[in-house]
Amino acid sequence: ILMVDEKGKNMKCLTFFLMLPETVKNRSKKSSKKGNSSSSSSSKLPPVCYEIITLKTKKKKKMAADIFPRKKPANTNTTAVQQYHQQNLNNNNTIPAPNWQGLYPTIRERNAVMFNNDLMADVHFVVGPPGGTQRLPGHKYVLAVGSSVFHAMFYGELAEDKDEIRIPDVEPAAFLAMLKYIYCDEIDLAADTVLATLYAAKKYIVPHLARACVNFLETSLSAKNACVLLSQSCLFEEPDLTQRCWEVIDAQAELALKSEGFCDIDFQTLESILRRETLNAKEIVVFEAALNWAEVECQRQELMATIENKRKVLGKALYLIRIPTMALDDFANGAAQSGILTLNETNDIFLWYTAAKKPELQFVSKPRKGLVPQRCHRFQSCAYRSNQWRYRGRCDSIQFAVDKRVFIAGFGLYGSSCGSAEYSAKIELKRQGVILGQNLSKYFSDGSSNTFPVWFEYPVQIEPDTFYTASVILDGNELSYFGQEGMTEVQCGKVTVQFQCSSDSTNGTGVQGGQIPELIFYA
């Protein structure tokens, strides 16, 4: 038998030499043949001999992961591990193998086996609202190590010794995602449950999971969900996420206001959006979005969606809509005929548009500031006549990347070098072959070397450190200005833009020269 006693750097090995049972039996027989001896002497065994050997070593202590490195197990073990893990995740069953611990070399993996497992569970949670609950097992020690709230719940001064705890305000899928992080050190997020998971992480003070949820939301943020996420970010007190939401809402205001998610926001968020000075949208779009929200709010309050009830749920927020700043046609054909305004309000606003002496209005009459577009110019000079730039239905294209998230609103293009002319331009913005935005419009050039803006219908969100392809097909005067001495990198305010040639370009445009001299963007 080998016994090891490790003290510092010395290991002492204690070796026992024991008599085998067969030897004892033989000795007993010999004793009986010799005659009668005392019973004590005949049964007495020889003394145990031992020897102490001291071994010196300079090796450091090893952890389980070092002693048992991860190797690809045999097919039978792999199948067993996968089977147990699948049961552990889905079926909430205990592991039947008598030596399941031997399948996992590290404490992290063995701890992960206990996730959503009834084996040794000393508490259960009934999670979800009535009618949609799910009973989930837990292990108090593991939960207390992962969350200060669970520690107080199970081991604090006011700890309650309950075998079952009801949690009606957390969705089962979100609670499972949090438990998976605590048990397995794995973050598993999905678009349809990330907000609920963030709520659970905030409630039980699991900060690293909460940060991961916020990062996930920032990555998936778009005009379609920006208003909803704005509402939630204020609720969860996440200022960075709130700022990102405002960036998207400001730059892509019309898309955000027309999204279904806008109608799901609370009244406080509605007011903050209607007050926004930098909202980059026509006021008629803001007005129509507010009416759509009012209709859905009536349904939430179980009211008939009448004009009176819509105005009632809007309350004072109605006067945050800057109706006097609308184009006269938009007001006359839209807001004036909506029925939401009183007769006196409609008359006063018409007078505001036409009369020299304007009446006092409850509505804000100062236009929103909106956003000021920035222009990134990539050429140091332009040329004409000696080498004319011609257009015969061919594509001018360039690739670019930015180091910060921006919103491309359009391109600046060169015009005719032979007097004034009108051009038809089809602009396009792609990422890895996928069209993100396109528009067909016309612009008039006055014969100068200036650039002329051509806009997308809505600004396009551009993520950092990824190359996008900007393209244009022009139809008009064949002779135009073109850029020279192009730069591969341009610093525009706080944004750095890099350029490279595009394989889509069939008309000669590249980094050194050609068309598309400017990118117009919001940052």
XYZ file of C-alpha atoms in Angstrom:
523
model
C 0.000 0.000 0.000
C 1.444 3.368 -0.981
C 0.589 6.432 1.097
C 1.765 9.878 0.069
C 2.085 12.769 2.475
C 3.022 15.970 0.662
C 4.585 18.733 2.732
C 6.159 21.588 0.900
C 8.648 20.222 -1.578
C 9.269 16.887 0.201
C 7.124 13.830 -0.445
C 7.355 10.949 2.055
C 6.459 7.495 0.826
C 5.422 5.026 3.536
C 5.756 1.441 2.347
C 4.055 -1.463 4.191
C 5.090 -5.061 3.714
C 2.059 -7.125 4.660
C 1.712 -10.872 5.016
C -0.412 -12.437 2.288
C -3.389 -14.509 3.463
C -1.940 -17.689 1.924
C 1.270 -17.257 3.901
C -0.645 -16.847 7.125
C -2.572 -20.055 6.421
C 0.626 -22.031 5.755
C 2.251 -20.805 8.915
C -0.781 -21.825 10.936
C -0.549 -25.390 9.577
C 3.152 -25.621 10.443
C 2.444 -24.490 13.957
C -0.184 -27.167 14.518
C 2.257 -29.912 13.373
C 4.961 -28.893 15.787
C 2.775 -29.370 18.767
C 0.751 -27.379 21.107
C 2.058 -23.919 21.668
C 0.267 -21.172 23.416
C -2.653 -19.835 21.430
C -1.159 -16.419 21.462
C 2.114 -17.524 19.960
C 0.508 -19.665 17.285
C -1.690 -16.806 16.055
C 0.944 -14.147 16.300
C 2.052 -12.633 12.950
C 5.530 -11.373 12.266
C 5.940 -7.643 12.911
C 5.169 -5.246 10.095
C 8.298 -3.892 8.480
C 8.355 -0.448 6.983
C 10.808 1.937 5.434
C 10.518 5.695 4.959
C 11.977 7.096 1.773
C 12.208 10.888 1.333
C 11.855 12.151 -2.258
C 12.833 15.703 -3.171
C 11.022 17.410 -6.019
C 10.860 20.899 -7.496
C 7.701 20.331 -9.442
C 4.790 22.702 -8.861
C 1.367 21.546 -7.859
C -0.816 20.688 -10.803
C -4.493 21.290 -11.284
C -6.883 18.693 -12.612
C -6.824 20.240 -16.070
C -3.034 19.824 -16.198
C -3.046 16.275 -14.905
C -5.886 15.198 -17.168
C -5.533 17.185 -20.408
C -8.519 17.291 -22.698
C -8.267 14.487 -25.227
C -10.763 13.192 -27.660
C -12.293 10.239 -25.805
C -13.262 6.956 -27.335
C -16.529 6.750 -29.228
C -18.314 5.077 -26.331
C -17.329 7.787 -23.842
C -18.128 10.574 -26.291
C -21.557 9.136 -26.874
C -22.149 8.804 -23.146
C -21.049 12.363 -22.398
C -23.204 13.797 -25.183
C -26.162 11.704 -24.064
C -25.870 12.817 -20.456
C -25.333 16.435 -21.470
C -28.400 16.376 -23.708
C -30.498 14.930 -20.892
C -29.034 17.521 -18.592
C -30.048 20.383 -20.890
C -33.457 19.290 -22.112
C -35.013 16.597 -20.013
C -34.014 17.682 -16.533
C -33.053 14.066 -15.696
C -30.429 12.820 -13.296
C -27.362 11.111 -14.720
C -27.675 7.320 -14.341
C -23.972 6.480 -14.711
C -22.452 5.458 -11.349
C -19.129 7.127 -12.162
C -20.174 10.125 -14.240
C -17.523 12.260 -12.514
C -14.850 10.308 -14.350
C -16.155 11.498 -17.698
C -15.181 15.135 -16.993
C -11.548 16.055 -16.198
C -12.089 19.584 -14.816
C -14.202 21.025 -12.019
C -15.787 23.417 -14.504
C -17.122 20.561 -16.604
C -18.301 18.587 -13.588
C -20.027 21.689 -12.255
C -21.718 22.198 -15.637
C -23.255 18.727 -15.385
C -25.390 19.992 -12.515
C -27.019 22.665 -14.692
C -30.781 22.051 -14.913
C -30.242 18.687 -13.189
C -32.264 17.196 -10.317
C -29.223 15.268 -9.090
C -28.376 16.618 -5.604
C -30.692 19.622 -6.165
C -31.630 21.233 -2.843
C -33.985 23.921 -4.183
C -36.472 24.269 -7.031
C -37.734 27.378 -8.817
C -41.192 27.751 -10.325
C -40.425 30.332 -13.015
C -42.799 32.283 -15.240
C -46.261 33.849 -15.043
C -49.316 31.763 -14.106
C -50.200 29.426 -16.926
C -46.671 29.486 -18.351
C -44.520 28.251 -15.475
C -41.599 25.853 -15.571
C -40.099 24.025 -12.553
C -36.298 24.203 -12.579
C -33.835 22.548 -10.151
C -31.010 24.405 -8.448
C -28.077 23.879 -6.097
C -27.783 26.554 -3.427
C -24.006 26.529 -3.161
C -23.470 26.978 -6.907
C -26.095 29.714 -7.127
C -24.695 31.571 -4.120
C -21.212 31.556 -5.664
C -22.603 33.074 -8.879
C -24.951 35.729 -7.465
C -24.947 37.893 -4.344
C -28.743 37.878 -4.420
C -28.843 34.080 -4.266
C -26.219 34.176 -1.496
C -28.417 36.455 0.584
C -31.465 34.335 -0.272
C -29.900 31.060 0.914
C -27.158 31.999 3.398
C -27.917 35.552 4.519
C -29.259 36.681 7.869
C -32.834 36.644 6.560
C -32.458 33.443 4.550
C -35.611 31.376 4.199
C -35.379 27.615 4.149
C -37.768 26.912 1.289
C -37.615 23.926 -1.023
C -39.549 25.757 -3.743
C -39.301 29.406 -4.770
C -41.740 31.101 -7.140
C -40.436 33.691 -9.616
C -43.387 34.959 -11.682
C -41.663 38.025 -13.188
C -38.909 36.200 -15.111
C -39.382 34.174 -18.283
C -38.272 30.522 -18.013
C -35.979 30.772 -21.050
C -34.257 33.845 -19.592
C -33.851 32.210 -16.176
C -32.321 29.137 -17.840
C -29.895 31.363 -19.761
C -28.794 32.934 -16.474
C -28.424 29.519 -14.787
C -26.357 28.289 -17.733
C -23.968 31.180 -17.239
C -23.698 30.547 -13.469
C -23.200 26.784 -13.805
C -21.337 26.443 -17.098
C -19.661 29.844 -17.525
C -21.296 29.982 -20.964
C -23.304 32.840 -22.442
C -26.120 31.713 -24.717
C -28.226 34.637 -25.934
C -31.009 34.842 -28.495
C -32.681 37.866 -30.052
C -36.137 36.978 -28.714
C -34.992 36.435 -25.097
C -32.050 38.810 -24.619
C -34.144 41.573 -23.011
C -35.689 39.106 -20.577
C -32.221 37.704 -19.844
C -30.945 41.228 -19.180
C -33.808 41.720 -16.741
C -32.917 38.476 -14.925
C -29.210 39.385 -14.834
C -30.038 42.794 -13.375
C -32.472 41.362 -10.821
C -29.996 38.784 -9.500
C -26.920 41.026 -9.915
C -24.947 38.985 -12.434
C -23.019 41.921 -13.968
C -20.930 40.093 -16.567
C -24.007 38.450 -18.063
C -25.786 41.822 -18.048
C -22.837 43.378 -19.913
C -22.942 40.582 -22.473
C -26.665 41.226 -22.999
C -26.032 44.926 -23.568
C -23.243 44.151 -26.056
C -25.577 41.770 -27.886
C -28.262 44.461 -28.059
C -25.817 47.083 -29.310
C -24.629 44.738 -32.041
C -28.163 43.906 -33.191
C -29.449 47.467 -32.833
C -31.285 48.827 -35.879
C -33.974 51.349 -36.735
C -36.623 48.628 -36.358
C -35.906 47.983 -32.671
C -34.205 51.203 -31.570
C -37.301 52.760 -29.970
C -38.139 49.632 -27.947
C -34.529 49.266 -26.819
C -34.463 52.950 -25.867
C -37.409 52.342 -23.566
C -35.772 49.252 -22.057
C -32.336 50.839 -21.688
C -33.853 53.630 -19.604
C -35.642 51.036 -17.472
C -32.432 49.045 -16.941
C -30.318 52.179 -16.438
C -27.857 51.402 -19.235
C -26.584 54.824 -20.406
C -24.269 53.440 -23.124
C -27.106 51.512 -24.726
C -29.366 54.556 -24.397
C -26.824 56.693 -26.256
C -26.517 54.120 -29.041
C -30.295 54.014 -29.411
C -30.448 57.786 -29.746
C -27.740 57.707 -32.444
C -29.822 55.300 -34.528
C -33.118 57.109 -33.888
C -31.639 60.496 -34.794
C -29.959 59.340 -38.010
C -32.692 56.928 -39.177
C -35.618 58.734 -37.584
C -38.197 58.077 -40.282
C -37.459 54.343 -40.337
C -37.578 54.188 -36.540
C -40.867 56.115 -36.331
C -42.488 53.891 -38.964
C -41.386 50.666 -37.269
C -43.834 48.444 -35.394
C -41.697 48.732 -32.295
C -42.434 52.443 -32.001
C -46.029 51.668 -31.042
C -44.823 49.458 -28.162
C -42.975 52.169 -26.246
C -44.264 53.709 -23.014
C -45.620 57.241 -22.739
C -42.444 58.634 -21.153
C -40.317 57.385 -24.048
C -42.843 58.805 -26.522
C -42.485 62.246 -24.945
C -38.679 62.088 -25.024
C -38.707 61.208 -28.747
C -41.196 63.953 -29.619
C -39.035 66.480 -27.749
C -35.860 65.446 -29.580
C -34.173 68.395 -31.306
C -31.884 66.282 -33.477
C -34.620 64.050 -34.884
C -33.793 63.785 -38.582
C -37.350 63.406 -39.954
C -40.135 65.334 -41.618
C -42.688 66.573 -39.120
C -45.561 64.894 -40.958
C -43.832 61.544 -40.305
C -43.586 62.405 -36.604
C -47.294 63.333 -36.567
C -48.388 60.097 -38.247
C -46.218 58.008 -35.912
C -47.803 59.659 -32.864
C -51.301 58.852 -34.172
C -50.297 55.221 -34.766
C -48.987 55.010 -31.201
C -52.230 56.537 -29.869
C -54.320 53.904 -31.661
C -52.313 51.036 -30.147
C -52.373 52.710 -26.738
C -56.170 52.814 -26.894
C -56.146 49.050 -27.416
C -53.815 48.584 -24.449
C -56.167 50.626 -22.280
C -59.188 48.778 -23.736
C -60.623 51.964 -25.241
C -62.338 52.445 -28.569
C -59.858 53.987 -31.027
C -61.931 57.145 -31.566
C -60.517 60.594 -32.278
C -61.418 61.701 -28.758
C -59.697 58.739 -27.114
C -56.599 59.110 -29.287
C -56.287 62.712 -28.215
C -56.914 61.668 -24.619
C -54.086 59.113 -24.507
C -51.714 61.531 -26.250
C -52.447 64.234 -23.714
C -49.937 67.065 -23.654
C -47.566 65.089 -25.866
C -49.673 66.229 -28.835
C -48.267 69.733 -28.463
C -44.696 68.408 -28.717
C -45.369 67.679 -32.402
C -44.124 70.711 -34.327
C -47.116 70.967 -36.638
C -46.467 74.625 -37.608
C -43.100 73.581 -39.074
C -44.680 71.152 -41.572
C -44.758 71.978 -45.235
C -48.094 73.657 -46.008
C -49.130 70.778 -48.284
C -48.359 68.231 -45.560
C -50.471 70.148 -43.063
C -53.389 70.796 -45.393
C -53.588 67.226 -46.706
C -52.552 65.470 -43.495
C -52.795 66.996 -40.032
C -55.655 69.408 -40.859
C -57.849 66.552 -42.071
C -56.894 64.012 -39.403
C -59.603 65.191 -37.001
C -57.178 65.130 -34.076
C -56.991 68.949 -34.030
C -59.811 71.173 -32.843
C -61.346 73.650 -35.278
C -59.699 76.573 -33.499
C -56.278 74.872 -33.606
C -56.644 74.213 -37.329
C -57.649 77.817 -38.063
C -54.807 79.235 -35.974
C -52.237 77.083 -37.721
C -53.516 78.119 -41.156
C -53.175 81.740 -40.043
C -49.666 80.945 -38.842
C -48.744 79.913 -42.364
C -50.380 82.867 -44.166
C -50.957 85.871 -41.915
C -48.435 88.603 -41.264
C -49.597 88.811 -37.653
C -49.274 85.239 -36.422
C -51.457 83.933 -33.596
C -50.054 82.339 -30.446
C -49.969 78.548 -30.611
C -49.650 75.833 -28.003
C -47.607 73.806 -30.487
C -43.840 74.219 -30.740
C -43.230 76.396 -33.798
C -39.430 76.232 -33.978
C -38.095 73.654 -36.508
C -35.948 70.823 -35.241
C -32.223 71.204 -35.776
C -31.849 67.712 -37.163
C -28.377 66.385 -37.946
C -25.658 68.129 -39.905
C -24.188 65.766 -42.530
C -20.420 65.371 -42.783
C -18.568 64.989 -46.073
C -15.511 62.818 -46.615
C -13.635 64.030 -49.730
C -11.103 61.522 -51.040
C -9.415 63.436 -53.897
C -6.849 66.216 -53.646
C -7.642 67.655 -57.084
C -9.926 67.212 -60.065
C -9.390 67.421 -63.848
C -11.399 67.954 -67.028
C -11.139 68.260 -70.842
C -7.705 66.677 -71.324
C -8.984 63.308 -70.114
C -12.769 63.482 -70.123
C -14.772 61.129 -67.960
C -17.452 59.431 -70.051
C -20.575 57.461 -69.144
C -22.072 54.709 -71.256
C -24.105 52.776 -68.696
C -20.981 51.499 -66.958
C -20.484 51.356 -63.187
C -18.193 53.572 -61.123
C -17.435 51.910 -57.792
C -15.148 52.173 -54.752
C -14.843 50.248 -51.485
C -14.521 51.922 -48.089
C -14.346 51.099 -44.369
C -14.696 53.241 -41.249
C -13.378 52.884 -37.700
C -16.607 54.086 -36.036
C -20.265 53.395 -36.689
C -21.725 55.958 -39.121
C -24.816 56.358 -41.298
C -24.256 56.930 -45.016
C -26.844 59.416 -46.277
C -25.613 59.706 -49.864
C -22.703 60.393 -52.210
C -21.204 63.565 -53.619
C -20.729 63.280 -57.413
C -18.979 65.314 -60.077
C -20.995 67.016 -62.828
C -20.558 68.252 -66.373
C -17.349 69.990 -67.437
C -19.078 71.507 -70.496
C -21.666 73.799 -69.002
C -24.799 73.011 -67.034
C -26.364 69.574 -67.442
C -28.753 67.179 -65.753
C -27.743 63.674 -64.723
C -29.704 60.599 -63.765
C -27.896 58.638 -61.040
C -28.533 55.149 -59.706
C -26.627 54.872 -56.428
C -26.109 51.677 -54.487
C -24.484 50.565 -51.242
C -23.559 46.919 -50.675
C -21.867 44.751 -48.081
C -20.455 41.419 -49.240
C -22.748 41.515 -52.255
C -25.907 42.278 -50.247
C -27.659 45.529 -51.192
C -28.211 47.704 -48.108
C -29.519 50.790 -49.864
C -30.171 52.101 -53.344
C -31.921 54.994 -55.009
C -32.559 56.418 -58.458
C -32.616 60.203 -58.630
C -31.565 63.186 -60.733
C -29.249 66.074 -60.001
C -28.385 69.260 -61.846
C -24.768 70.351 -62.291
C -23.898 73.975 -63.058
C -20.704 73.329 -65.000
C -18.414 73.910 -62.014
C -16.002 71.433 -60.416
C -18.136 71.300 -57.280
C -19.621 68.029 -56.073
C -23.395 67.532 -56.092
C -25.197 65.444 -53.444
C -27.321 62.432 -54.311
C -29.255 60.949 -51.362
C -30.495 57.543 -50.336
C -34.132 57.336 -49.311
C -33.008 56.529 -45.761
C -29.503 56.711 -44.239
C -27.732 53.331 -44.168
C -26.043 52.129 -40.989
C -22.353 51.284 -41.494
C -20.511 49.115 -38.955
C -16.806 49.703 -38.231
C -13.904 47.655 -39.613
C -15.873 46.183 -42.517
C -15.523 47.117 -46.178
C -18.604 48.325 -48.042
C -19.024 48.956 -51.782
C -20.319 52.317 -53.019
C -21.477 52.309 -56.661
C -23.109 54.678 -59.121
C -24.298 54.398 -62.724
C -24.657 57.813 -64.376
C -26.612 58.809 -67.443
C -26.222 62.286 -68.872
C -23.549 64.498 -70.375
C -20.665 62.219 -71.223
C -17.988 64.775 -70.418
C -17.546 65.491 -66.715
C -14.980 66.324 -64.102
C -13.151 63.482 -62.351
C -10.967 63.210 -59.266
C -7.176 62.851 -59.142
C -4.533 62.206 -56.476
C -6.804 59.958 -54.454
C -6.017 59.087 -50.831
C -6.250 55.608 -49.331
C -7.076 57.023 -45.872
C -8.952 60.194 -44.942
C -9.561 61.629 -41.467
C -12.994 63.249 -41.306
C -13.693 64.667 -37.855
C -13.479 61.736 -35.429
C -13.982 59.163 -38.182
C -11.184 57.558 -40.199
C -12.196 56.293 -43.646
C -10.117 53.839 -45.700
C -10.563 53.301 -49.443
C -9.657 50.449 -51.774
C -10.489 49.525 -55.350
C -13.677 47.627 -56.155
C -14.033 44.790 -58.643
C -17.504 46.168 -59.496
C -15.955 49.253 -61.087
C -16.125 48.956 -64.904
C -15.735 52.628 -65.818
C -12.263 53.317 -64.442
C -13.018 54.638 -60.943
C -10.463 53.543 -58.344
C -8.537 54.835 -55.362
C -6.313 57.176 -57.409
C -8.994 58.758 -59.577
C -12.519 58.737 -60.956
C -16.039 59.413 -59.668
C -17.696 59.247 -56.210
C -15.401 61.879 -54.709
C -17.453 62.198 -51.501
C -19.234 60.102 -48.906
C -21.985 61.999 -47.080
C -22.706 60.632 -43.625
C -23.995 61.233 -40.105
C -21.769 60.330 -37.149
